[in-house]
Structures are given as C-alpha cells and as structure tokens.
GROMACS .gro file of C-alpha atoms in nm:
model
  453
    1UNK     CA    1  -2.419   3.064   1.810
    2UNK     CA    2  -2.779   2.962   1.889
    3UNK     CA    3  -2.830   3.043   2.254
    4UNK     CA    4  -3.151   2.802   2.307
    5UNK     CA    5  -2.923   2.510   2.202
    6UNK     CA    6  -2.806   2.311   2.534
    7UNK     CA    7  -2.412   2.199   2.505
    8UNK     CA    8  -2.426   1.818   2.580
    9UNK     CA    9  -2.210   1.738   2.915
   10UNK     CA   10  -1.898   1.539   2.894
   11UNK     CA   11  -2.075   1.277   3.049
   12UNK     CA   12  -2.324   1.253   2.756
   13UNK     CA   13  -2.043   1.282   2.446
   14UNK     CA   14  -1.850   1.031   2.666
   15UNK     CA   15  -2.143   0.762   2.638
   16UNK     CA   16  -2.252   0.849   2.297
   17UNK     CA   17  -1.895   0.789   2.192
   18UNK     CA   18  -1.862   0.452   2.422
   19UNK     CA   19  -2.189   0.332   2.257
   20UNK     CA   20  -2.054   0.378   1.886
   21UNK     CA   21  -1.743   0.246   1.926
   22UNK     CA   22  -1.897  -0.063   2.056
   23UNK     CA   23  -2.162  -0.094   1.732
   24UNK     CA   24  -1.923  -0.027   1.484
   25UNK     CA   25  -1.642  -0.270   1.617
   26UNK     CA   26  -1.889  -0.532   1.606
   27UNK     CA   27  -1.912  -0.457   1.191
   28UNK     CA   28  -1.582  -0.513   1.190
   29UNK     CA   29  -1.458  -0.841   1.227
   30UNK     CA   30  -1.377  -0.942   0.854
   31UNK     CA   31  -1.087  -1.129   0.715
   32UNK     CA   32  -0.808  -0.854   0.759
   33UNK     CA   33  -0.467  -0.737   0.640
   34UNK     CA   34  -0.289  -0.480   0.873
   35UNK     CA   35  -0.069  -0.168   0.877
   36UNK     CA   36   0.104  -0.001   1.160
   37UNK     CA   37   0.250   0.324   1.281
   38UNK     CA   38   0.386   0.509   1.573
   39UNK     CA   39   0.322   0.882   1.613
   40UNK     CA   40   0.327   1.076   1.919
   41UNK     CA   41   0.060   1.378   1.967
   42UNK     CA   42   0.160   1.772   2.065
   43UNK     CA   43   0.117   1.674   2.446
   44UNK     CA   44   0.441   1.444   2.378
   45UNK     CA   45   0.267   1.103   2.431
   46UNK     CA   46   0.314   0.833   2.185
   47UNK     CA   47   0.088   0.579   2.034
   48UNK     CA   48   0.074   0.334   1.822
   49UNK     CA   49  -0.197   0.273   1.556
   50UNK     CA   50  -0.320  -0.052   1.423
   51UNK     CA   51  -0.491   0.049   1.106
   52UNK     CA   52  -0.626  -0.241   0.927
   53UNK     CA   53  -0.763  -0.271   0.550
   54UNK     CA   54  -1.045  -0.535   0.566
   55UNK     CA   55  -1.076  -0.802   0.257
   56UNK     CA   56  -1.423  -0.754   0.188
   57UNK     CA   57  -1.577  -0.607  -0.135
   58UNK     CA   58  -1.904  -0.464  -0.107
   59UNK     CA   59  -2.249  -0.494  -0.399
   60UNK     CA   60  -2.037  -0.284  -0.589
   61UNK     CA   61  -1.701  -0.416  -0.545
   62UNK     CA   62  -1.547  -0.100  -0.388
   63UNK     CA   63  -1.276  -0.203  -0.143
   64UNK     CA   64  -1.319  -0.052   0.183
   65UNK     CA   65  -1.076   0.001   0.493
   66UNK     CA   66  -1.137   0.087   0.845
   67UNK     CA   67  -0.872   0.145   1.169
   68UNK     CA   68  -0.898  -0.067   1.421
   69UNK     CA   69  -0.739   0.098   1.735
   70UNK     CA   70  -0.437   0.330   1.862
   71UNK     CA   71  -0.291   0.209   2.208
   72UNK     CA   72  -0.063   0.458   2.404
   73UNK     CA   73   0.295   0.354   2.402
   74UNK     CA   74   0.477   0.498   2.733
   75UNK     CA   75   0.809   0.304   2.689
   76UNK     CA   76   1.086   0.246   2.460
   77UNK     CA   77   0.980   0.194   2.092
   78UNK     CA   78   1.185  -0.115   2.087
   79UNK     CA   79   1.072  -0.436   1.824
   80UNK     CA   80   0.976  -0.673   2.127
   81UNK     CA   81   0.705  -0.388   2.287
   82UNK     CA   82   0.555  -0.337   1.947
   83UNK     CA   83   0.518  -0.655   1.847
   84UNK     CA   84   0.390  -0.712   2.196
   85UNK     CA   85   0.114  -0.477   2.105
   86UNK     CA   86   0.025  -0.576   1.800
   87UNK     CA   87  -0.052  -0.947   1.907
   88UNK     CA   88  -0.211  -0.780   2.153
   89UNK     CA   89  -0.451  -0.621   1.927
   90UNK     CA   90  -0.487  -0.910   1.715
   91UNK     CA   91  -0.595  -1.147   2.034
   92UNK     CA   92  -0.816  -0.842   2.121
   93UNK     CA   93  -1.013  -0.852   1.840
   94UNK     CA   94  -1.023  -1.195   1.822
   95UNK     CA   95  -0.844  -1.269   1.458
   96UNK     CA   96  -0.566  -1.485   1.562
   97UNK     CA   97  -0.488  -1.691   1.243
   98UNK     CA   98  -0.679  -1.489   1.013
   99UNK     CA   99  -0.433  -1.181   0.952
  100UNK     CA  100  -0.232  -1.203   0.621
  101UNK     CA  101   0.023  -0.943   0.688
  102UNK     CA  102   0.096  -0.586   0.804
  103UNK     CA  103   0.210  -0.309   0.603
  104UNK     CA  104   0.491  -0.106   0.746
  105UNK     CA  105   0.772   0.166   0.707
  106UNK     CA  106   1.135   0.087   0.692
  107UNK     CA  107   1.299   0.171   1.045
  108UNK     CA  108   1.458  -0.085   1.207
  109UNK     CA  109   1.264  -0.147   1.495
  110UNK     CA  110   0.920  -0.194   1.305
  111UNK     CA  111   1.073  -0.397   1.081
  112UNK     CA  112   1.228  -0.624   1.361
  113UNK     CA  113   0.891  -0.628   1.552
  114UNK     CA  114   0.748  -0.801   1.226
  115UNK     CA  115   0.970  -1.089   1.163
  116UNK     CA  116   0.827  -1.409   1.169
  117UNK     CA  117   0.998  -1.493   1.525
  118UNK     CA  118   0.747  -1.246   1.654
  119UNK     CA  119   0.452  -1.257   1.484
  120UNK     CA  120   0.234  -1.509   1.273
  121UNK     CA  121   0.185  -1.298   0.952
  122UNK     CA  122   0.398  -1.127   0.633
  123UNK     CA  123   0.598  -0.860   0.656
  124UNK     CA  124   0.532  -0.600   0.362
  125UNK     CA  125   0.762  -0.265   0.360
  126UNK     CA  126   0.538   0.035   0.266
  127UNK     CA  127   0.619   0.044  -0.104
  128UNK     CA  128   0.620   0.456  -0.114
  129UNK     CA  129   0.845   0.479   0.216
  130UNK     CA  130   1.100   0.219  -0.018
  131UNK     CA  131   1.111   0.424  -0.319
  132UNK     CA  132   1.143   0.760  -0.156
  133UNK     CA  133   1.443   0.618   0.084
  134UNK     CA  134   1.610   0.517  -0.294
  135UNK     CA  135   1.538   0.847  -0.400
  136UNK     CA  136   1.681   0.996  -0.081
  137UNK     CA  137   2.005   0.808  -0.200
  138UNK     CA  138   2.022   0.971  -0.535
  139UNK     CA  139   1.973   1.341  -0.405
  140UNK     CA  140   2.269   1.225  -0.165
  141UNK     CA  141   2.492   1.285  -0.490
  142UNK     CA  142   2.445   1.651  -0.612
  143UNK     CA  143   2.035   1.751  -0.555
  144UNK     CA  144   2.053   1.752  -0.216
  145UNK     CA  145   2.243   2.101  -0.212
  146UNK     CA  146   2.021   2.218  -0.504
  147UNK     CA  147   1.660   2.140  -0.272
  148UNK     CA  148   1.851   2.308   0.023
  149UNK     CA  149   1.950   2.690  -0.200
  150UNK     CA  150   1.597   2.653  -0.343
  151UNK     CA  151   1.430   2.570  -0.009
  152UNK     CA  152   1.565   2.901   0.094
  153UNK     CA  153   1.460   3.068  -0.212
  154UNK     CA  154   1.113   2.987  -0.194
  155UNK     CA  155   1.111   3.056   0.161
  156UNK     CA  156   1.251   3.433   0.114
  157UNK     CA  157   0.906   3.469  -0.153
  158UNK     CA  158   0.677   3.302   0.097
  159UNK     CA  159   0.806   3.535   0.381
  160UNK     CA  160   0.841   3.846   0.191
  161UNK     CA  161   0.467   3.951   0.031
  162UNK     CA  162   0.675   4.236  -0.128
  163UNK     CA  163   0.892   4.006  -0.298
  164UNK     CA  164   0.624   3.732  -0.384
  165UNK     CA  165   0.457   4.018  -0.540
  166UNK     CA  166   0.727   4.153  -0.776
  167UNK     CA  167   0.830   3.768  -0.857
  168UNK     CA  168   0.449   3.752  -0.983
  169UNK     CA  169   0.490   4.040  -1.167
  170UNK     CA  170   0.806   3.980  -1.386
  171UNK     CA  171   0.689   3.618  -1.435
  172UNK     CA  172   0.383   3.748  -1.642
  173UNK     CA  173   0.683   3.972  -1.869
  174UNK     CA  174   0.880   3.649  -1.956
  175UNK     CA  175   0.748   3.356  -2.235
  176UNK     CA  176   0.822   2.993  -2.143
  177UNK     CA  177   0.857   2.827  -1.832
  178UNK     CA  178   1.200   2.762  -1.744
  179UNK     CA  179   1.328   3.114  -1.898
  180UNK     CA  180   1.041   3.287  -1.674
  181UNK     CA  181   1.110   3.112  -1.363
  182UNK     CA  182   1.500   3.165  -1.377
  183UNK     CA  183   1.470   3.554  -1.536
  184UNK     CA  184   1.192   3.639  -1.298
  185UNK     CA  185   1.395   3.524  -0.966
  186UNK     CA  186   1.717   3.690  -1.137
  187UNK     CA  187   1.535   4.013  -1.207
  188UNK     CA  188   1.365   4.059  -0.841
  189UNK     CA  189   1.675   3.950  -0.668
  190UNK     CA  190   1.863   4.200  -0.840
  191UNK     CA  191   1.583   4.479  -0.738
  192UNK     CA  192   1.747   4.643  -0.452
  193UNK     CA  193   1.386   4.827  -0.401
  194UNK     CA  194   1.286   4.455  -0.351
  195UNK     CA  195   1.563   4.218  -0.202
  196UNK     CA  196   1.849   4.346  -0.012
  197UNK     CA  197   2.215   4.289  -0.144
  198UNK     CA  198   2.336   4.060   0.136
  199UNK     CA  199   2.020   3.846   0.113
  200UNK     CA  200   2.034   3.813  -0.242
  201UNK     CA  201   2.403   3.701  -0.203
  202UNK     CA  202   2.274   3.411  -0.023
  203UNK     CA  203   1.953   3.358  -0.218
  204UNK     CA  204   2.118   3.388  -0.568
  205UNK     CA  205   2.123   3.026  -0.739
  206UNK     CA  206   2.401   2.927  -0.960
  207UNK     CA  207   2.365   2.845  -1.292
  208UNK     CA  208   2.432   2.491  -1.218
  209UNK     CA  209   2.168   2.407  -1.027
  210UNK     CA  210   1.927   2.579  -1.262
  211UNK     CA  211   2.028   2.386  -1.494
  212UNK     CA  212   2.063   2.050  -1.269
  213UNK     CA  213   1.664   2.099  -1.146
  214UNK     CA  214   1.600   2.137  -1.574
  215UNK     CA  215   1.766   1.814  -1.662
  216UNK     CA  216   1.589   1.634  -1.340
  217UNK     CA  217   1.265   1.769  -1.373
  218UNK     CA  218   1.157   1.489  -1.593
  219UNK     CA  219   1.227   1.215  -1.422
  220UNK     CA  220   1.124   1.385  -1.080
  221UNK     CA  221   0.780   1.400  -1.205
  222UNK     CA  222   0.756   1.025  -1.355
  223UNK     CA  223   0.892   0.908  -0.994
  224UNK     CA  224   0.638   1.142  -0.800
  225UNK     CA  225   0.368   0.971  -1.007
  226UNK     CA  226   0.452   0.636  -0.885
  227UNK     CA  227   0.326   0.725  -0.526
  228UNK     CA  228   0.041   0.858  -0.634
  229UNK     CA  229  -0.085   0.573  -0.831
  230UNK     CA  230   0.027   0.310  -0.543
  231UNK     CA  231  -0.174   0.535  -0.293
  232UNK     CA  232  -0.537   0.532  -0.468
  233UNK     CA  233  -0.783   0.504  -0.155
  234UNK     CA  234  -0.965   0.285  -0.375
  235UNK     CA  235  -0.761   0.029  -0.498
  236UNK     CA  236  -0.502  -0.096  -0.265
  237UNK     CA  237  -0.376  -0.451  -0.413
  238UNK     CA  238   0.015  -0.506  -0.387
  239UNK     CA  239   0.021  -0.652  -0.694
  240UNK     CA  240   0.100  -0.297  -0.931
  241UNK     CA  241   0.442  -0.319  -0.674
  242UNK     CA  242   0.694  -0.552  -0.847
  243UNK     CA  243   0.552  -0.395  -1.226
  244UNK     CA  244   0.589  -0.033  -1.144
  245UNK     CA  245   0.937  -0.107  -0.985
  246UNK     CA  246   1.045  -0.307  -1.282
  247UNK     CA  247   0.939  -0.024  -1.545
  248UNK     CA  248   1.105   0.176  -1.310
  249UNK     CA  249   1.419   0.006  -1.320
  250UNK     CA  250   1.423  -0.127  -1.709
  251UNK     CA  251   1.258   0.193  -1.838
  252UNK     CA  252   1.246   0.509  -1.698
  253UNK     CA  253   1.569   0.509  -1.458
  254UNK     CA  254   1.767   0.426  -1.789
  255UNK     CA  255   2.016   0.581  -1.983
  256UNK     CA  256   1.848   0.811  -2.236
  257UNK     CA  257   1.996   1.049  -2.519
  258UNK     CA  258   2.056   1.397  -2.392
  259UNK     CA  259   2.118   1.337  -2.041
  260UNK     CA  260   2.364   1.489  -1.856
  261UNK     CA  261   2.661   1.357  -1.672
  262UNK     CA  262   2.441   1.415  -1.316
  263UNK     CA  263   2.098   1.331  -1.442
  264UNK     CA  264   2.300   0.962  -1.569
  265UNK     CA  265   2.476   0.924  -1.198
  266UNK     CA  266   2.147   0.980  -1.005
  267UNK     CA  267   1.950   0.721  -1.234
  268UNK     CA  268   2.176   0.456  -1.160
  269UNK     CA  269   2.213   0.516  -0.802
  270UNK     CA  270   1.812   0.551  -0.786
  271UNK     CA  271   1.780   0.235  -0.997
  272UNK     CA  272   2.053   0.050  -0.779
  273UNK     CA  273   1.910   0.096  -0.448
  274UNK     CA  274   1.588   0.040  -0.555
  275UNK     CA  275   1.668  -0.266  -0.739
  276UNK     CA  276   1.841  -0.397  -0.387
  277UNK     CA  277   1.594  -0.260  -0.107
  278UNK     CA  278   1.316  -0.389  -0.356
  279UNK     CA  279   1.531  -0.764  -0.363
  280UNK     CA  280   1.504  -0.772  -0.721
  281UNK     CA  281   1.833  -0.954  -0.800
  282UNK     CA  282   1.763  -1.251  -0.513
  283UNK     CA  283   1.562  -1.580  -0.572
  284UNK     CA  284   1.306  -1.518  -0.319
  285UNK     CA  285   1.109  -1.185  -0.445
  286UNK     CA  286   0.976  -1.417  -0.734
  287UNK     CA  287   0.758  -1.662  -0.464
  288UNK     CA  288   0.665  -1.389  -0.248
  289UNK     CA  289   0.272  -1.248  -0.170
  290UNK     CA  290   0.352  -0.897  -0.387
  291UNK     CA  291   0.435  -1.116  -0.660
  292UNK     CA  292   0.201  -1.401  -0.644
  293UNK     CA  293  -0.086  -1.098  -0.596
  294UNK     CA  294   0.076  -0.962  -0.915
  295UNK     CA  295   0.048  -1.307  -1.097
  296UNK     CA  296  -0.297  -1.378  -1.025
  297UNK     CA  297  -0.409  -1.039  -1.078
  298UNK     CA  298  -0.614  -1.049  -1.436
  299UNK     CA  299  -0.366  -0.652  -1.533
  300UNK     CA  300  -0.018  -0.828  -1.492
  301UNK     CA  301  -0.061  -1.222  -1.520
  302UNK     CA  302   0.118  -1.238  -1.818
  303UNK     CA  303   0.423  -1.162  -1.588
  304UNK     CA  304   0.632  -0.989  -1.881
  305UNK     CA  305   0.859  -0.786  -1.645
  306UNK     CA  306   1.014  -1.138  -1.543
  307UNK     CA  307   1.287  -1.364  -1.694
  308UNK     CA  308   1.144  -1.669  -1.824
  309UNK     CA  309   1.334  -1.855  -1.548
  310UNK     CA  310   1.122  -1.676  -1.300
  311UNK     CA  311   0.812  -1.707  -1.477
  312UNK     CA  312   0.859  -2.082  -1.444
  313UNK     CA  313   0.942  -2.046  -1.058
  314UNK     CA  314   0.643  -1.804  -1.024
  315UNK     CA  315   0.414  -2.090  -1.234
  316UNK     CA  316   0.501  -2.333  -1.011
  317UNK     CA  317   0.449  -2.151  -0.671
  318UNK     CA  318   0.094  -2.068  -0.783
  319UNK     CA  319   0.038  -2.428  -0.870
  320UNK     CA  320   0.202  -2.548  -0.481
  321UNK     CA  321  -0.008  -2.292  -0.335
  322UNK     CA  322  -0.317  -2.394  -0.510
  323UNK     CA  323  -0.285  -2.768  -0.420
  324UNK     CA  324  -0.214  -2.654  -0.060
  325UNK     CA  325  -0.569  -2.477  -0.077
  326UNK     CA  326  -0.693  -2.784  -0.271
  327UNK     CA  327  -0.570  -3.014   0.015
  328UNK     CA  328  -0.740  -2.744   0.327
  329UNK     CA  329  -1.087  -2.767   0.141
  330UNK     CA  330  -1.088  -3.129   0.128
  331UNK     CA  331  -0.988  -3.180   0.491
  332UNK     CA  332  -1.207  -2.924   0.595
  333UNK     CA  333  -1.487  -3.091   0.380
  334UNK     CA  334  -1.419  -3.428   0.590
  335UNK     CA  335  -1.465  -3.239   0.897
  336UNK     CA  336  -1.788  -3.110   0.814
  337UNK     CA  337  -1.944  -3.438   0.678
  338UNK     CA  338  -2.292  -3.494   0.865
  339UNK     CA  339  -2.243  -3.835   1.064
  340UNK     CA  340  -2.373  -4.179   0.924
  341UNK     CA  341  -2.690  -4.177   1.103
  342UNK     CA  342  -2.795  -3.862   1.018
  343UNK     CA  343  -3.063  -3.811   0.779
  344UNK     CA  344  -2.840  -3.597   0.548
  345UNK     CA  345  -2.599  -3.920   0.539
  346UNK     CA  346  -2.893  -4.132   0.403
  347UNK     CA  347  -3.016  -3.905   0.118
  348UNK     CA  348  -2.633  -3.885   0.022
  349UNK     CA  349  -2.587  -4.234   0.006
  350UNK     CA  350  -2.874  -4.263  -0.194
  351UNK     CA  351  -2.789  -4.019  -0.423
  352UNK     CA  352  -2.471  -4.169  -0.472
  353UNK     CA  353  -2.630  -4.567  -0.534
  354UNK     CA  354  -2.813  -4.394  -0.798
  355UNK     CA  355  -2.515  -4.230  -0.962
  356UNK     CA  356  -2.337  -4.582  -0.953
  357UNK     CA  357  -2.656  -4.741  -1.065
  358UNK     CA  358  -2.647  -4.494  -1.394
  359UNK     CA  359  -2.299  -4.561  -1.480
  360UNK     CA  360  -2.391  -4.928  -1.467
  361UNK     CA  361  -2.602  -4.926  -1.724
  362UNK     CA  362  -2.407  -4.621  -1.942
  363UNK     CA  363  -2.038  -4.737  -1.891
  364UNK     CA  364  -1.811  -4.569  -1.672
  365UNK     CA  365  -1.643  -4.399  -2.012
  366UNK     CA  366  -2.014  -4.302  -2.121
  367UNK     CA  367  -1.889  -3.930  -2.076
  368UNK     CA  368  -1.484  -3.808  -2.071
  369UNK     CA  369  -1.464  -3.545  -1.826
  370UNK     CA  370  -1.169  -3.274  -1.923
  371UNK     CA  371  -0.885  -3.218  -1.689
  372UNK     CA  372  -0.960  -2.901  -1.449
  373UNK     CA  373  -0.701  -2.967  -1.178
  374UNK     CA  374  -0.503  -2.663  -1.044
  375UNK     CA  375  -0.268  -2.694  -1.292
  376UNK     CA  376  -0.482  -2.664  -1.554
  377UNK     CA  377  -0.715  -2.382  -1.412
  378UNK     CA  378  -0.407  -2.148  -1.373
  379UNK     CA  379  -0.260  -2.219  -1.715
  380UNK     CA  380  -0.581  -2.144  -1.869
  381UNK     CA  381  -0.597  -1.809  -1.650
  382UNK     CA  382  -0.265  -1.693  -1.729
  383UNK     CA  383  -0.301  -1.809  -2.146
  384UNK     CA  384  -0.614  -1.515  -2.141
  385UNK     CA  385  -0.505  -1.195  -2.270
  386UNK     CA  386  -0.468  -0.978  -1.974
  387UNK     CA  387  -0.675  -0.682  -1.991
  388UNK     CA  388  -0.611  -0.317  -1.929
  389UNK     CA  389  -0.373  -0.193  -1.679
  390UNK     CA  390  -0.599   0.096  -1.622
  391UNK     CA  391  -0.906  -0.063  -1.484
  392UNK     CA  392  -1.031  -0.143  -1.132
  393UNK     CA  393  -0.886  -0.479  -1.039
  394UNK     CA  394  -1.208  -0.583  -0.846
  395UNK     CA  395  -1.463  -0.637  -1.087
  396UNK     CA  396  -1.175  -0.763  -1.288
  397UNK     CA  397  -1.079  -1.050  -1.076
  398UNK     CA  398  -1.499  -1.091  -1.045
  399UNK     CA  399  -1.500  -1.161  -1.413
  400UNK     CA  400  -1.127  -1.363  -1.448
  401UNK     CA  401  -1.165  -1.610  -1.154
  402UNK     CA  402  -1.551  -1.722  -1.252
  403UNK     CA  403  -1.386  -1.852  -1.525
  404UNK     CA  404  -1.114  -2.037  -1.356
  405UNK     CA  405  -1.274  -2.125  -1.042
  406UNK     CA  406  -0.969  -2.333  -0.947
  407UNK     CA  407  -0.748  -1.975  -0.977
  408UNK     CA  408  -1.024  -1.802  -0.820
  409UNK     CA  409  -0.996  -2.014  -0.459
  410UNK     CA  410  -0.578  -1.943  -0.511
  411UNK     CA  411  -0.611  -1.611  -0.523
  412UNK     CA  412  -0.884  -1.548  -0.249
  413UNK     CA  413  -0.580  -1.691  -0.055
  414UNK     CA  414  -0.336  -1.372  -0.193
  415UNK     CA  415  -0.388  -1.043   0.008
  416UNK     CA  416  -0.498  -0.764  -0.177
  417UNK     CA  417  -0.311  -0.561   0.065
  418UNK     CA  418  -0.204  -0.195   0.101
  419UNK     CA  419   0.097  -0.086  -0.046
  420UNK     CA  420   0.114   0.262   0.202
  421UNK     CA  421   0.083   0.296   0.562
  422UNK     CA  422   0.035   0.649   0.509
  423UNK     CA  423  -0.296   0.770   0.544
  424UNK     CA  424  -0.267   0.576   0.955
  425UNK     CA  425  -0.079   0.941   0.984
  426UNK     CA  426  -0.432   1.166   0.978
  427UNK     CA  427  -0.528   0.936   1.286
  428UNK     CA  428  -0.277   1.176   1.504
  429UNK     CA  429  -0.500   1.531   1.396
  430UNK     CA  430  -0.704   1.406   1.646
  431UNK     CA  431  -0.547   1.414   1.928
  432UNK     CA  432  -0.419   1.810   1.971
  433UNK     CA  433  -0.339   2.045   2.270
  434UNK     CA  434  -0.705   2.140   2.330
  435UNK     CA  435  -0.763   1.708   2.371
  436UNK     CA  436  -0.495   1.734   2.588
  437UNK     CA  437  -0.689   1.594   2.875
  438UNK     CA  438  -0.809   1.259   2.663
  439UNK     CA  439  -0.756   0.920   2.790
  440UNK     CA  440  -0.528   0.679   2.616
  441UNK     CA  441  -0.865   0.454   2.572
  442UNK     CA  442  -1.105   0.752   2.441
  443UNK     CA  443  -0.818   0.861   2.208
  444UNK     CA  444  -0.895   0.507   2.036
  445UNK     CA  445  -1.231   0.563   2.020
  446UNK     CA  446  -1.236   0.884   1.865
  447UNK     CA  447  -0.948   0.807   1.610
  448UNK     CA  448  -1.143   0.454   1.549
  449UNK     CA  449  -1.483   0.663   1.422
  450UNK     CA  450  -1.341   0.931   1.330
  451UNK     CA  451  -1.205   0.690   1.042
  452UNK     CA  452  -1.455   0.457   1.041
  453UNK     CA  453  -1.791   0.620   1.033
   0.00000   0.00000   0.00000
C-alpha cells in the first residue's frame, strides 16, 4: 500500500526469525509439563507438535504456557517413532528428568508411545477428548440419527439465503422457543414458494426427534459446559478432573423426574463409559497425579466426591509422597554441605556449640516444640475449610501452603498440568498452501513465536 516502503528479502525475515527463535528459547527452560499432537498441513506433510505448559507463576500469579517445537513426521505414525521424537525433544532442550507428564488424546498409538516402557513421565488422557468419546457412545443409541436429519436441515438454511430468510421471518410470528423453532421450520418447509416438495420430503423432521433434541437439550448444555470450564487458558490444573467427572456421574447423568425413556438410556450409557474410560471403579485412580493435584488443591481438599475408604488411601499417598520429598531435601541438603575446612563449616560449628551451650544452662525441655512432621502439616491443610470453587487456584495455593509449609513442598511436587491438548491444534494455521515452500525447521520456528511471543 505505501510504495516508499521496501519489502524485506527472504534472506532478512529468515534471520530475523532465526535470531528470535534463539532469544526466546533461551526464556524457556522452566520446570515443564507437556502435551502432544500430530496434524498434517494442506501440502499433506505431517508434524508433530510438542506444546509444553511451563510450571512457573509470574508477580501476579498468572500461569503461563508456551510451545516448544513441531518436528516433521515423514513415516508411519506408529507409538515407537513418536515416542522416539518426543525424547528427542526432551534431550533437545535439555530437561531430561524434569518433565512431569504429557497431556494427550485417546488414539491408540499416542497412548502407546506414552507408556512408561517408553518414556520417563505420566501419561494424562486429554480430559475433553475422554468425555466427548463417552458422549460419542450415548449419541450411538438414538441422537446420532437426530444430529444427522438436523445437520441437513441447517445445512438446506445455510445454503439457501431464500430460505434462511423466510425461516427468520416466521420465527419473529411465533412466542417461545421450542414452539418457534419447530413451527417456523414446519411453516417454511411447507412454502412451496420457498422449499421444493422433494427437498422438504427429505428435510422434514419427525416429531420424534423434535421432541428427543427437547428432552436432551438440558443435559447437552450442562455437558458442553464441562469443556469449557476444563479449557480456561488461564487456569490449567488437573485437579477440577476427578470433581467435575464425579458430579457428572452422581449428579447430573442421574435419573431425574420427567425424563423420558431415551433421555434415561443415554444418561446411563454416558455415565457408564465415562465412569470406565475415567477408571473410576478401579483402586488406582485414587493415588494417581489428577487426584493427588485435586487433594492438595485448597477448592477440593476436602475430597467429598470420595468414599471414605478412598479418602484414607488418598491421605496416606499424600503423606508417602511427602516423606519421599522429605527424604530428597535432606539428601540433597548433605550434598550441598560446605566441606569441614571451609570457613562456612567453622561459623556453623560455632553456631551450633552455642546452641548446645544454651540448652546447657536452660534444659533440653526448656521449650516443647509441637509436632510439624508431614503428617501433621497435611492434616492440618486438609482440616481448613476449603474455600470457593470459583476462585483462581494460584493465589489460592499462595495463601494455603504458607500455612502448611510441609503441604506446600508436596504439592510443588504435583503438576498443575493441562487438562486439553487442544489449543496445540491453532499451531497447524500456520503452515498453509501459500507456506508451501517452508522448511520442516522454519515451520518450528514460526509456530514456536507465533505462540510464544
């Protein structure tokens, strides 16, 4: 548009790109949890991105999340070549050890490539993938023919501006929302100005599956708010995962008065595949990282979505784990001790004649020290009444854990992980038929600002 302005040369984006790829990686290397996904662009090649969610809360305790790279993939998409490359980019940027776990969809091969034969950390299924594969199972039943006749309903008004108009116009003659959806679609349908006979043949719905989408609607929309709330850019802990599917399960997936024979079968096949690709019913869900995350997290502590049985096993987990991190800081301590000679090895053993010196003269049971062992730390943490399930978990566990500093050094040890891989998918925008000629390496590079600047 401006004719004095000078179009940079490829040479020139090429280095400025090369040059801030370099800075930024070098602000990345933080304590990290990761999550993966394959996509392949428009000019058919595949790639795999590593998108990672680093553990570090800034002044203002806002989590924050950056991708790390995207590697073309040229062969098979088998589990032993992705979790080649994923190793791969963990050794690359130089976090061997330090990764907690990567978040992930459900296919086979991903979830293969994750198992602790191949790699070092947890496996965590994508928590929104789970619960719309057990919704998939309920639509199996009856909906899935309903979505399909309105699918080609809405498509006729989207196609048609001639329809889409009339539809608008004898939805403003009708009062309520149901009755003007139905008697609007009936009424320009049965325009032959408007829609022909044959296609209205096929478009017409029965009454059944008006009435069907009716009865669902309700608990359609509570389930499409679960996804929402686990996908909040700004808070990303795993810990709302084992509460929301439990007051899925117990609550709103339930039997209520005036539901109808469907609506009752596709709650309990929701709430039964849930309940099994969620583990619910086996001994190990109650010791994993979602629900340790859960237990120390200030919102659900209280655990009340648990039998008391669990509760105890979940108690007692938190306490092993804690004397685990009790028993790293103490070797670690050892190894860090300044040798005798040292001049920081004399003022401590002076410091320490003193303090024997004192309780010489005072009596060793001068002062009784209370008990603040792990045990006790936790207790007193989960005794506090937990606050609001509402509120920003951050500044939360800020407040919580200064209390209990024992808890606090247990749960700096629990990921606060993503739930979703999803937003990993805007990475492949990037990479379209006018990028066509891109290398594999400067496709990182962009994708890698592009979400991290």
């Amino acid at each position: 548009m401006e004719p004095a302005y000078n179009i940079p040369s490829r040479r020139t984006v090429t280095r400025l790109i090369e040059t801030q790829y370099g800075e930024r990686k070098e602000e990345l290397f933080k304590k990290l949890a990761t999550a993966e996904n394959c996509w392949t662009a428009l000019t058919a090649e595949s790639y795999l991105t590593i998108c990672t969610v680093c553990h570090y809360i800034g002044g203002d305790w806002e989590m924050n999340s950056a991708v790390l790279l995207t590697e073309s993939l040229p062969g098979r998409h088998t589990a032993d070549c992705l979790a080649e490359k994923s190793n791969g980019a963990v050794e690359q940027w130089g976090i061997e050890g330090r990764v907690i776990a990567c978040v992930h969809d459900n296919a086979a091969n991903i979830v293969a490539a994750n198992r602790p034969t191949r790699v070092s950390w947890v496996s965590v299924a994508c928590f929104a993938h789970t619960l719309q594969l057990a919704i998939n199972d309920g639509f199996a039943l009856y909906l899935n023919r309903v979505i399909s006749a309105a699918g080609k309903l809405v498509g006729h008004f989207n196609y048609s501006t001639v329809a889409s108009k009339a539809l608008q116009k004898k939805a403003s003659q009708a009062t309520g929302l149901y009755n003007r959806q139905r008697w609007a679609v009936a009424a320009v349908l049965s325009d032959r100005t408007v829609t022909k006979l044959q296609d209205a043949r096929i478009l017409e719905l029965k009454d059944e599956y008006w009435q069907l989408m009716e009865e669902t609607q309700p608990v359609l929309r509570t389930l499409k708010c679960a996804p929402t709330v686990m996908s909040a850019e700004k808070d990303v802990s795993i810990s709302n995962t084992y509460p929301i599917t439990f007051r899925l399960i117990n609550a709103h997936l339930m039997r209520k008065e005036g539901d109808g024979p469907k609506v009752i079968e596709f709650k309990t096949k929701v709430r039964s595949s849930l309940s099994t690709r969620m583990n619910v019913q086996s001994a190990e869900f109650v010791s994993s990282a979602p629900m340790l995350s859960a237990m120390l997290d200030p919102r659900h502590k209280h655990l009340g979505f648990l039998t008391p049985a669990q509760r105890v096993v979940a108690d007692a987990k938190s306490v092993e784990l804690g004397e685990a991190v009790e028993t790293r800081r103490l070797w670690s301590r050892q190894t860090l001790e300044p040798p005798p000679s040292s001049p920081a090895a004399a003022a401590a053993a002076a410091a320490a004649t003193q303090a024997s010196a004192m309780a010489l003269l005072l009596g060793e049971q001068y002062s009784t020290q209370l008990d603040t062992g792990i045990d006790t730390d936790i207790n007193n943490f989960l005794r506090d009444t937990p606050p609001t399930p509402g509120l920003q978990p951050y500044r939360l566990v800020e407040s919580e854990w200064k209390k209990v500093p024992q808890a606090g050094k247990v749960g700096a040890t629990i990921p606060l992980l993503p739930r979703n891989f999803g937003p990993v998918r805007a990475g492949g925008l990037t990479v379209t038929r006018l990028r066509s000629r891109l290398t594999p390496e400067h496709v990182n590079m962009l994708i890698f600002l592009n979400r991290n600047l």
